[in-house]
Coordinates of C-alpha atoms and ligand atoms in Angstrom, one line a residue:
X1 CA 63.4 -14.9 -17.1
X2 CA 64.0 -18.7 -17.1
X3 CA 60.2 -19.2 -17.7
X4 CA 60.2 -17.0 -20.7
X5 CA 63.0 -19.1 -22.2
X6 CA 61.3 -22.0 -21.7
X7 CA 58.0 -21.0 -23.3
X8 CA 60.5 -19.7 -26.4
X9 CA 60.9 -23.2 -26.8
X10 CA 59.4 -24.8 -30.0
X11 CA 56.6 -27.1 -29.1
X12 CA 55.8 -30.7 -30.4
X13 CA 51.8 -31.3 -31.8
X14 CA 50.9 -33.3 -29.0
X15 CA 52.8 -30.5 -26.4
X16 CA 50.9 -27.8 -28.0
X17 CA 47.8 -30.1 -27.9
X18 CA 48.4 -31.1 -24.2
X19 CA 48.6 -27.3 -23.5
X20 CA 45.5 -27.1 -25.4
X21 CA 43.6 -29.5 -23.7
X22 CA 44.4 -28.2 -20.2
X23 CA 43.2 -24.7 -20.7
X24 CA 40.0 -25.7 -22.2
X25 CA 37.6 -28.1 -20.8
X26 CA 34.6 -29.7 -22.8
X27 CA 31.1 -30.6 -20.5
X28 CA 27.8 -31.0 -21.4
X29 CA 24.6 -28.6 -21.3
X30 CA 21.0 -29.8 -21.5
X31 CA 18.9 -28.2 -23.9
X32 CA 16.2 -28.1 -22.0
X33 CA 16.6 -27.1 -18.5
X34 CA 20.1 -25.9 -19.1
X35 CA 22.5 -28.2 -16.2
X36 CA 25.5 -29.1 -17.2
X37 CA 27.5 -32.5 -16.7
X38 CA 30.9 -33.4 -16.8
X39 CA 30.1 -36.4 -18.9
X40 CA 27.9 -37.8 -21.7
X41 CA 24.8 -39.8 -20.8
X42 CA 21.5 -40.6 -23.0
X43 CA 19.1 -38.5 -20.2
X44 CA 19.9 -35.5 -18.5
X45 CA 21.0 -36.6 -14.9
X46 CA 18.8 -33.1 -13.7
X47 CA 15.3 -33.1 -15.7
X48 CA 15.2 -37.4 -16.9
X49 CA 15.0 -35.6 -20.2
X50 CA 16.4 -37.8 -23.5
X51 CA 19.0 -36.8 -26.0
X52 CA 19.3 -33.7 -24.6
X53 CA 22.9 -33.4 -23.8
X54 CA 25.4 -31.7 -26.3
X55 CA 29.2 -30.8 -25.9
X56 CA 30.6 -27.4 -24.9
X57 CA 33.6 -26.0 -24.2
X58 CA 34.9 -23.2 -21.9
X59 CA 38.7 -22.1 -20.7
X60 CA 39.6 -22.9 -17.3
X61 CA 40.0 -20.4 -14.9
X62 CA 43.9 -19.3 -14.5
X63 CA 45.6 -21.1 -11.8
X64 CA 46.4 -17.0 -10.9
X65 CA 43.4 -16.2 -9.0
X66 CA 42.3 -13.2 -7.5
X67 CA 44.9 -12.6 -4.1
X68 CA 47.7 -14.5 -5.9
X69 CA 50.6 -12.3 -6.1
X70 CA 51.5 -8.7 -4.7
X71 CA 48.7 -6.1 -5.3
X72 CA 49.2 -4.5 -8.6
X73 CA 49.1 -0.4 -8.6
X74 CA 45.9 0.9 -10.1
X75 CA 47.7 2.8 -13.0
X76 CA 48.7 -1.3 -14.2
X77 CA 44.6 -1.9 -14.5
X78 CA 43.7 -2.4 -18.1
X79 CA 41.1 0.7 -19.4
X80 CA 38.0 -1.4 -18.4
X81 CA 38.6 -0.5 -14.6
X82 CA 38.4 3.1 -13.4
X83 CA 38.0 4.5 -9.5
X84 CA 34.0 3.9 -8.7
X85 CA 34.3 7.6 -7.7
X86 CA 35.9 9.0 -11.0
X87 CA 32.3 7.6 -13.0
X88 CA 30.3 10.3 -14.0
X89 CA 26.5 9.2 -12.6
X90 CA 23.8 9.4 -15.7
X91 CA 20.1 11.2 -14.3
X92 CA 17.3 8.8 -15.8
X93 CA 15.7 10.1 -18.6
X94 CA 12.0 8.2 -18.7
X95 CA 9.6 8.0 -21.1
X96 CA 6.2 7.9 -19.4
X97 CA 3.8 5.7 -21.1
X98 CA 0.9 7.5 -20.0
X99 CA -0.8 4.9 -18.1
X100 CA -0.6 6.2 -14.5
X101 CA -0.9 2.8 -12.9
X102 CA 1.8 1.0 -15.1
X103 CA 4.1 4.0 -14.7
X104 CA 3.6 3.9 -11.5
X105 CA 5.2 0.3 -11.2
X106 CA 8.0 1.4 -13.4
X107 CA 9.1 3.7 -10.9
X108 CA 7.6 6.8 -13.5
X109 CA 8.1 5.4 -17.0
X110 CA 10.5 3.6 -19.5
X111 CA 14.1 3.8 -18.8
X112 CA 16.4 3.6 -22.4
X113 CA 18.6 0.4 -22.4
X114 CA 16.5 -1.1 -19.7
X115 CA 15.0 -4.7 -20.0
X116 CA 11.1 -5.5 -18.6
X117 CA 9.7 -8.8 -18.4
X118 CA 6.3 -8.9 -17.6
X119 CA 4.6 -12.3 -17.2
X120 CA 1.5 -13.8 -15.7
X121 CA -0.7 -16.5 -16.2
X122 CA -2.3 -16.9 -19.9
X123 CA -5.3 -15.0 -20.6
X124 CA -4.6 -12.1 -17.5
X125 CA -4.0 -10.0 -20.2
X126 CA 0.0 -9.2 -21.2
X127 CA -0.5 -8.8 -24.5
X128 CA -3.5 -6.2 -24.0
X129 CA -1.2 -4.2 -21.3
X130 CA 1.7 -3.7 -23.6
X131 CA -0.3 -2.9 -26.9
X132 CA -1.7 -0.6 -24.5
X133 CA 1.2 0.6 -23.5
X134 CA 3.2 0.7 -26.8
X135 CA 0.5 2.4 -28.5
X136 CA 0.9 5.3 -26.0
X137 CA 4.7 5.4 -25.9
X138 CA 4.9 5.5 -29.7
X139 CA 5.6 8.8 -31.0
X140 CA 7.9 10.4 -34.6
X141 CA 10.4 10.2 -33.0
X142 CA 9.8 7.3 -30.5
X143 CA 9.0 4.4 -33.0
X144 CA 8.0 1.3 -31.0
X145 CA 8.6 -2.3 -32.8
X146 CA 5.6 -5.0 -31.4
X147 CA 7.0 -8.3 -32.2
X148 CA 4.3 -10.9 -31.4
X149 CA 5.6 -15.0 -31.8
X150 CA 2.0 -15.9 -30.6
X151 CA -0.7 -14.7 -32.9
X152 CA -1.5 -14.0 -36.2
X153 CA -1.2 -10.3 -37.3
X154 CA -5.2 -10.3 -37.6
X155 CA -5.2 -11.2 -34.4
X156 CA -3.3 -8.3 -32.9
X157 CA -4.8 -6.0 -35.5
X158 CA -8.1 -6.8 -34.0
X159 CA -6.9 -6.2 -30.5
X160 CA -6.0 -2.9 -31.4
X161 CA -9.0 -2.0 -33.2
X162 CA -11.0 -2.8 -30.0
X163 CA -8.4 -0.8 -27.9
X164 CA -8.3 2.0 -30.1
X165 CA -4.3 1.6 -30.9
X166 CA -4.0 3.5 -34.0
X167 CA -0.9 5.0 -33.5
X168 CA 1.2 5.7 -37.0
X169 CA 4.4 5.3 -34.4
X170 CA 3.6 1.8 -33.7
X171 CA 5.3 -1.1 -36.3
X172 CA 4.3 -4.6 -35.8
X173 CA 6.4 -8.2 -36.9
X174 CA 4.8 -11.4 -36.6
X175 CA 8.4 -13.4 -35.7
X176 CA 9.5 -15.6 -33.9
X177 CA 13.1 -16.3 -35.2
X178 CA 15.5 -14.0 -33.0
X179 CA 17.9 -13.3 -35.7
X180 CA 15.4 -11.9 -37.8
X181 CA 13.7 -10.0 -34.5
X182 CA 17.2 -8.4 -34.5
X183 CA 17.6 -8.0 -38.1
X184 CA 13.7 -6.1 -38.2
X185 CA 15.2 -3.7 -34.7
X186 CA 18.8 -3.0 -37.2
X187 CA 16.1 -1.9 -39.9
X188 CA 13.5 0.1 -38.1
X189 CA 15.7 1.3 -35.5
X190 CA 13.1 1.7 -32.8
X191 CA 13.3 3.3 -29.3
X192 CA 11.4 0.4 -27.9
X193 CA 10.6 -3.6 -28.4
X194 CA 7.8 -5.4 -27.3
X195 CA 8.8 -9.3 -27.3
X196 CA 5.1 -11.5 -27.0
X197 CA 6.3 -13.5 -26.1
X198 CA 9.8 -14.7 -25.1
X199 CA 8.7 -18.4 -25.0
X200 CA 8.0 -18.0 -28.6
X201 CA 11.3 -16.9 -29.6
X202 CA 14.2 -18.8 -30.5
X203 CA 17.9 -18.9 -32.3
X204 CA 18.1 -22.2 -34.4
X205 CA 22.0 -22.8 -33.9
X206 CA 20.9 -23.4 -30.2
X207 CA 19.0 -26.5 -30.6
X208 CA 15.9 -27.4 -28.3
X209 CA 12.7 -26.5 -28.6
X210 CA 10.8 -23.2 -28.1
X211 CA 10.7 -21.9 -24.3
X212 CA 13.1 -25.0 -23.5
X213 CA 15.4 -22.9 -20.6
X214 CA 18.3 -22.7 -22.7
X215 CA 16.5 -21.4 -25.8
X216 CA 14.8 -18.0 -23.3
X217 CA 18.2 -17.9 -21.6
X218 CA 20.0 -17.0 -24.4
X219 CA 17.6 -15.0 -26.7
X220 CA 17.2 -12.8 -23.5
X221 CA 21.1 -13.0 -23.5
X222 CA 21.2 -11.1 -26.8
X223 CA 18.4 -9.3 -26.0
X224 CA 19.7 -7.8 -23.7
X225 CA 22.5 -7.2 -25.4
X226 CA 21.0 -5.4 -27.6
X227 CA 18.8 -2.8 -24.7
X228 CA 22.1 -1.8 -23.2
X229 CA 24.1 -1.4 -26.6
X230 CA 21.2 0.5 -28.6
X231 CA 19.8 2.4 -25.7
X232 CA 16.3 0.1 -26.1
X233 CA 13.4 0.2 -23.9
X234 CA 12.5 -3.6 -24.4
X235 CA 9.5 -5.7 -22.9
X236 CA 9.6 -9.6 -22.7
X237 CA 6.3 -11.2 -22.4
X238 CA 6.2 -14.2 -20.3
X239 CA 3.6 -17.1 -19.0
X240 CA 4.3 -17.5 -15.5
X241 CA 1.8 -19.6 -13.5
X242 CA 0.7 -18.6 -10.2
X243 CA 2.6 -22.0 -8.5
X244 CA 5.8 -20.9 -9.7
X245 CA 6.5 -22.6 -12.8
X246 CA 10.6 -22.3 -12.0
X247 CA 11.7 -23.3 -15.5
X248 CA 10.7 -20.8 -17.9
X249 CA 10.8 -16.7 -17.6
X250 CA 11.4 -17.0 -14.2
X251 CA 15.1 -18.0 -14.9
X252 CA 15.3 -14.5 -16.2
X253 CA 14.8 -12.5 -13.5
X254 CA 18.5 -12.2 -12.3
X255 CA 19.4 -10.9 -15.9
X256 CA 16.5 -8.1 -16.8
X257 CA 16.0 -4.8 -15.0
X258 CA 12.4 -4.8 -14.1
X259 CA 10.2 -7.7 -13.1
X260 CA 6.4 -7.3 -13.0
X261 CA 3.9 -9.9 -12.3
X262 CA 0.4 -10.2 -12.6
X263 CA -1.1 -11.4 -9.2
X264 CA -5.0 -12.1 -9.5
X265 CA -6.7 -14.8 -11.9
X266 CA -7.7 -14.7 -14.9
X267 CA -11.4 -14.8 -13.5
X268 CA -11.6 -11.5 -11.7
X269 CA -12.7 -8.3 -13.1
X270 CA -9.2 -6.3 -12.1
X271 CA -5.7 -6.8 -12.0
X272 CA -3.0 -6.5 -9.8
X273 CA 0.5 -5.9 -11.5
X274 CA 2.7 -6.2 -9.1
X275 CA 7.2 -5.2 -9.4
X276 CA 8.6 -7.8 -7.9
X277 CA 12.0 -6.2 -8.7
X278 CA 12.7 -2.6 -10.1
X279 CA 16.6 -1.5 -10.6
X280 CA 14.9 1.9 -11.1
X281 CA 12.0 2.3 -8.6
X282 CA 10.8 0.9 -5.8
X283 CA 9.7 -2.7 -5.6
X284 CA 6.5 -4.2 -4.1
X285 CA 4.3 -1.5 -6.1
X286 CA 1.4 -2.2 -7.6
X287 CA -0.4 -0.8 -10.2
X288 CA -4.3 -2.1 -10.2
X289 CA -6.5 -2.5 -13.7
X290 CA -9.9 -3.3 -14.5
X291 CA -10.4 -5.7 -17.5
X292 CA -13.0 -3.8 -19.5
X293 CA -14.4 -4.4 -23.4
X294 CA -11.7 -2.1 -24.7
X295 CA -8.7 -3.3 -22.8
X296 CA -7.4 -2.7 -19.5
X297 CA -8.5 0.7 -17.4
X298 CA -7.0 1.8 -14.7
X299 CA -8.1 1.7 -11.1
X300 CA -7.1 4.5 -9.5
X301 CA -8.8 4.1 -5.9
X302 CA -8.5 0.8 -5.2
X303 CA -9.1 0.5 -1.7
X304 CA -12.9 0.9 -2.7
X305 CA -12.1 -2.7 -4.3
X306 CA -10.3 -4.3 -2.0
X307 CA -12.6 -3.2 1.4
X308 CA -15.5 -5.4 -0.7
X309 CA -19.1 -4.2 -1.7
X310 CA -21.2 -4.1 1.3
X311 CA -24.2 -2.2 3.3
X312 CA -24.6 -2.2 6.6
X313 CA -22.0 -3.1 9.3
X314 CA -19.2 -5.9 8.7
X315 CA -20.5 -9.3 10.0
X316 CA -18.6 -11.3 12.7
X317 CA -14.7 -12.6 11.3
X318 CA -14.4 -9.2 9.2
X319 CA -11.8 -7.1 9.9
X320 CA -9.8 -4.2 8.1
X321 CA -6.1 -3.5 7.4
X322 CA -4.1 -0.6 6.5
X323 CA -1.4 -2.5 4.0
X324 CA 1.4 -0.8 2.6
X325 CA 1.9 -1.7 -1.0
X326 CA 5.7 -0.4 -2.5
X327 CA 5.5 3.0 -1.7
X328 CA 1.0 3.0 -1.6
X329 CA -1.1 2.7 1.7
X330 CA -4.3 0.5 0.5
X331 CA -7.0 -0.7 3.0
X332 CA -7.3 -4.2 2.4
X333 CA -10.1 -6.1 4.0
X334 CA -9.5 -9.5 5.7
X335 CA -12.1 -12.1 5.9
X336 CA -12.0 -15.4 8.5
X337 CA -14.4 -18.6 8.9
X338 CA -13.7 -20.8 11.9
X339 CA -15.8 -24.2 12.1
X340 CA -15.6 -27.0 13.6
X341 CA -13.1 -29.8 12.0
X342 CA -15.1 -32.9 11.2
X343 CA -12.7 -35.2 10.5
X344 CA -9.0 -35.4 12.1
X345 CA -6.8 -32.9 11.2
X346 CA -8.0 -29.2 11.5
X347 CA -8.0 -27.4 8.2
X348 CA -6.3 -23.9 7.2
X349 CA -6.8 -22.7 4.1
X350 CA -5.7 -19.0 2.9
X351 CA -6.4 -17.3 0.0
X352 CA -4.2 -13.8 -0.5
X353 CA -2.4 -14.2 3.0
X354 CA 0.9 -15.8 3.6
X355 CA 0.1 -19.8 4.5
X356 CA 2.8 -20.4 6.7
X357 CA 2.5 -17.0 8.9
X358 CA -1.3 -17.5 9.2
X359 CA -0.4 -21.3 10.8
X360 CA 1.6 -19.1 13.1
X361 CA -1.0 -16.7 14.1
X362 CA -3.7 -19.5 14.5
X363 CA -0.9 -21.1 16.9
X364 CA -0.2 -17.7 18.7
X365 CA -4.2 -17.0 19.5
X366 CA -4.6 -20.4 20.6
X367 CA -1.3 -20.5 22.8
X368 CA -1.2 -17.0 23.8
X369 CA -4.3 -15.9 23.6
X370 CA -6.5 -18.8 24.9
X371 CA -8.6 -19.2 21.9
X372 CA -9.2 -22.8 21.3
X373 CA -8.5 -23.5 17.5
X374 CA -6.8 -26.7 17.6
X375 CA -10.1 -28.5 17.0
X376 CA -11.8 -25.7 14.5
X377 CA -11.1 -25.3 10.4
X378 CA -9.7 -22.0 10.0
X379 CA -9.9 -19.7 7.0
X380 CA -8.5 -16.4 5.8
X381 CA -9.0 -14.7 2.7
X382 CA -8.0 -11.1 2.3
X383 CA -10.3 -9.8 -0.6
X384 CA -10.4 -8.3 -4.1
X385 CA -8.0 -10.7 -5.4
X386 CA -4.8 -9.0 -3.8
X387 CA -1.8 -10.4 -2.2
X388 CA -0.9 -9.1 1.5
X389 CA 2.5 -10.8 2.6
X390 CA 3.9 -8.0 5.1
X391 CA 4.1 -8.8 8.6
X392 CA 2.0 -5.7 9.3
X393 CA -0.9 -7.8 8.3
X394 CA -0.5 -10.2 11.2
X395 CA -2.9 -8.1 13.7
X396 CA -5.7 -7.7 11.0
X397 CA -5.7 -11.7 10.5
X398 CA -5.7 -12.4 14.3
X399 CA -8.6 -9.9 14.6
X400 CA -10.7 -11.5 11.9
X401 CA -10.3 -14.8 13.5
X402 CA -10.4 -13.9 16.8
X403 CA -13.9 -12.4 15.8
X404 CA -14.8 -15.3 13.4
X405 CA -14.5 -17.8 16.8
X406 CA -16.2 -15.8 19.2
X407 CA -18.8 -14.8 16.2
X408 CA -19.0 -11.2 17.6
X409 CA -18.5 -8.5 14.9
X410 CA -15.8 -6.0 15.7
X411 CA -16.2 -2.3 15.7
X412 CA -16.9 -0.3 12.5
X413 CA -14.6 1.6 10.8
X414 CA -11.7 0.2 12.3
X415 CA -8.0 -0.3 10.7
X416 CA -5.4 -2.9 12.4
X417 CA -1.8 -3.0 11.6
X418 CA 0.8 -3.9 13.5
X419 CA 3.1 -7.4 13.3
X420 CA 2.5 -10.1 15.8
X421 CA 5.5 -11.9 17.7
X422 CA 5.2 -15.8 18.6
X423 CA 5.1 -14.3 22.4
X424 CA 1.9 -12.8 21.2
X425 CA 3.7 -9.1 21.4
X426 CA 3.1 -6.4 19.2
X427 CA 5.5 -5.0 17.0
X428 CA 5.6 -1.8 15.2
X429 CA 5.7 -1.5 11.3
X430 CA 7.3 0.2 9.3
X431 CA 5.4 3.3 7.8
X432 CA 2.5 3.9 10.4
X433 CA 1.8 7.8 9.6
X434 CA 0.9 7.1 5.8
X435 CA -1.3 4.3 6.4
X436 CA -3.3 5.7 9.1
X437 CA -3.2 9.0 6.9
X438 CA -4.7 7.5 4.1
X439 CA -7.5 5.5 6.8
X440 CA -8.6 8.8 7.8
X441 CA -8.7 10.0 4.5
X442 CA -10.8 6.9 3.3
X443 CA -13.8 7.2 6.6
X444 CA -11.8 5.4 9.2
X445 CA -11.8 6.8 12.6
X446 CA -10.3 4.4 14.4
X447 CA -7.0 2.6 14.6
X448 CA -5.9 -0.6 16.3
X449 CA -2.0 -0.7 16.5
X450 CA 1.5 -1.8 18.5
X451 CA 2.4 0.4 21.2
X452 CA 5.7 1.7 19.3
X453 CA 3.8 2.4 16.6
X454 CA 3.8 6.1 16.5
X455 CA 7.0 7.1 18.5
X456 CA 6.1 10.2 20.2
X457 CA 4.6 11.2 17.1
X458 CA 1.0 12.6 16.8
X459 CA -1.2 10.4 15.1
X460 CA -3.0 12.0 11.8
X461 CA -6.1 14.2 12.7
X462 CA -9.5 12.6 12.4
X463 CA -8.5 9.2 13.5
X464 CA -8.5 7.9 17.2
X465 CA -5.2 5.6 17.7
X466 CA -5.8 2.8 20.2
X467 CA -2.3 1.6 20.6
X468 CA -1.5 -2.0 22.6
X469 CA 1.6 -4.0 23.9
X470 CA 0.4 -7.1 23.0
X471 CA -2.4 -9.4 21.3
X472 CA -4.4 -10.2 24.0
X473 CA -5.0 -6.6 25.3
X474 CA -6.1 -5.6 21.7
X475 CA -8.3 -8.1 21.3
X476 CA -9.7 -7.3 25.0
X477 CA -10.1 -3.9 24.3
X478 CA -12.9 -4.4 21.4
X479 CA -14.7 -7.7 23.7
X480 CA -12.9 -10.2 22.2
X481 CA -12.2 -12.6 25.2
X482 CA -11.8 -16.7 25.0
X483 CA -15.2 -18.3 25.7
X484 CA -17.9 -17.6 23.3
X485 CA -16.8 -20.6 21.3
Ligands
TYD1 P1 -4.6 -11.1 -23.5 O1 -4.0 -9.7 -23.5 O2 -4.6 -11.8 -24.8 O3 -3.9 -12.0 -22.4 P2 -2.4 -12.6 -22.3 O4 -1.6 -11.9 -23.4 O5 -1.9 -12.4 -20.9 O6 -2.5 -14.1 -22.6 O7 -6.1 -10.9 -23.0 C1 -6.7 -11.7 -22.2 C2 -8.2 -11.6 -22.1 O8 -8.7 -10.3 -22.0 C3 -8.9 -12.3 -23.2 O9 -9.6 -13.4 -22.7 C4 -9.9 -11.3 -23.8 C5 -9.9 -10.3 -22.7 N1 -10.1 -8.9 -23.3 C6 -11.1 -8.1 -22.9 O10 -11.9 -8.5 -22.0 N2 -11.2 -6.8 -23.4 C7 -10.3 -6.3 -24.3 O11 -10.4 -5.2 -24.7 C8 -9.3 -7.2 -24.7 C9 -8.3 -6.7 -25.8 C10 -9.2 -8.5 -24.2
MG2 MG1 -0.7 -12.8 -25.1

């Protein structure tokens, strides 16, 4: 009661003004990669940038915090709270695209009111994908708006000439001022956006330039402001280099639904879209395409791609993995070199394989298994372009080196999976029945794996399961012995 009277109380200017002034604070943001400072300064203490800095302000959190006080009955909670339990749960409606391999990565097509940014480097082919895919998911009554910030509309209209995107369904903008993006989406009222791309997109009362962090932070803000209040499907376009270029879309991948990657360069024949993150399906799924003279075609048996183009039997530091990609078992052949290091330090170099877990491995054959590498070059490449990160991958790279040193081939149609622990152990992976399954379905009659592997279970017919506590013994069991180099 006695606080109530006091507040009553009138207040002088400068009271008011000191009240004022302790509930809001004022800092500074950088335009460009978006930190914020307490203070004023010529250059951005985070990115050396100049004249970058401009004032904000923001209410300080009330000294109440959450705990402070007795708890309050949940009939006292505003509207905005309900029991988790009470909320009615809403089935996914999707719209397939009809692109197998790109629904496939969107865990079976467009979710309404979901956000999609799909980046890769320049030239991989983004823009073709979603014309692609736009043209396809247009319908009457499914208008899709493609909003391109990046070329001309001759440009795009001869993209979709060569595609064949003829679609009635399908509007086009050549924009790159937000307001008016949203302003064409109020008009149109489509069911899905297509942003190309969200570097090129900006909101003048935000300063900065173009694609500056702030600028893609806050025109993704709004975007997806819009997807969740409208019910729009909508697809940001993004240049992300392969070295992780953090500033830029990346900053976005907390905030959108659905991230999907390009993973191969711009120079192979197919691509590998990979969902790095999927609030509706599964992550890690690729879908694979094939860069032909009308746009992108899908690949739909890609392990014929990624085993390698070859007659005959597999030469010596060949060897052959059953991988697991999202929910997709995909043979993946692995490729090692071993020479002799020339100069000082011995060289590993990887190209589709983790860096730091093939160190390991080269560490754990030479430690472990008696294989002498510490004077050698190593390298691993697993081919067709295609990144293989799971631990399940560690036996196939251990075999391909282990036959690359001791330059004897290993047996023919062969699979190896299974994870390799720095004791030189072998652990079991997750998901052995699908992988072998699809082996045997794909000519492979023989499997190399941890001795938990299967679990009592039978292993699929056709194939003959080899399965082995530890490194060593694997490697034994096909001739592979210390010595031969
Ligand atoms: P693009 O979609 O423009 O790449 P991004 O938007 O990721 O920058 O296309 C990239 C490349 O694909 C370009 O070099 C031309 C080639 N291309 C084809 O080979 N066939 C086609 O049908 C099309 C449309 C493009
Ligand atoms: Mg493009």
């Amino acid at each position: 009661m006695t606080s109530r009277k006091k507040r009553a109380k009138p207040e002088s200017p400068k009271a008011r003004n000191n009240l004022l002034k302790a509930r809001v604070h004022s800092f500074f943001v950088c335009a460009e990669c978006g930190a914020d400072t307490p203070k004023w300064a010529g250059q951005c203490p985070a990115c050396a940038k100049w004249n970058t800095l401009t004032e904000k302000t923001a209410s300080r959190p009330s000294s109440r915090g959450p705990g402070s006080g007795a708890p309050r009955r949940l009939t006292e909670f505003s509207s905005a709270v309900t029991r988790l339990a009470d909320l009615k749960a809403s089935d996914v409606r999707r719209r397939p695209t009809g692109i197998g391999e790109f629904d496939r990565i969107l865990g079976g097509g467009l979710v309404p009111g979901s956000l999609v940014l799909l980046g890769g480097p320049p030239g991989i082919g983004k823009s073709t994908l979603m014309l692609q895919a736009a043209d396809r998911l247009a319908a009457p009554d499914f208008p899709v708006l493609y909003v391109s910030g990046e070329e001309s509309p001759e440009q795009v209209r001869s993209r979709s000439v060569r595609i064949g995107a003829e679609n009635p369904s399908l509007l086009f903008a050549s924009e790159t001022d937000l307001e008016k993006i949203l302003d064409a989406v109020r008009e149109t009222k489509p069911r899905a956006l297509v942003v190309d791309s969200v570097q090129t997109v900006h909101k003048a009362e935000l300063g900065g330039a173009p694609g500056a962090v702030t600028q893609i932070r806050e025109c993704a803000a709004e975007l997806l402001h819009l997807a969740k209040g409208e019910g729009l499907g909508v697809f940001l376009l993004g240049h992300v280099t392969k070295d992780g270029d953090l500033a830029g879309p990346r900053v976005l991948e907390h905030m959108v639904d659905t991230v999907l990657y390009f993973e191969t360069e711009r120079e192979d024949v197919h691509r590998v879209l990979r969902a790095i993150k999927n609030r509706f399906g599964p992550t890690n799924e690729i879908g694979v395409f094939e860069m032909t003279a009308k746009g992108l075609a899908e690949v739909t048996n890609p392990s014929a791609l990624f085993l390698g183009e070859r007659e005959g039997p597999a030469p010596a530091g060949t060897s052959v993995l059953a991988a697991l990609e999202g929910t997709r078992p995909l043979m993946v052949e692995i490729q090692a070199l071993v020479v002799r290091t020339l100069f000082g330090m011995p060289r590993r170099q990887v190209s589709g394989v983790d860096y730091n877990r093939a160190s390991l491995l080269i560490a754990v054959l030479d430690r472990r298994c008696g294989f002498h590498l510490d004077s050698q070059d190593v390298y691993v490449k697993a081919t067709g372009g295609i990144d293989v990160r799971e631990p399940a991958s560690d036996l196939a790279v251990c075999a391909a080196v282990a036959s690359a040193v001791t330059d004897r081939p290993l047996p023919p149609r062969t699979v190896w999976l299974g994870e390799v622990g720095l004791g030189g152990e072998l652990r079991s992976v997750p998901q052995v029945t699908e992988r072998l399954t699809e082996a045997a379905k794909l000519g492979f009659t023989k499997a190399m794996v941890p001795a938990s592997a299967l679990r009592g279970r039978a292993a699929p017919a056709g194939i003959n399961v080899q399965a082995f506590g530890s490194l060593s013994d694997a490697l034994r069991a096909v001739g592979l012995a210390p010595g031969g180099n």
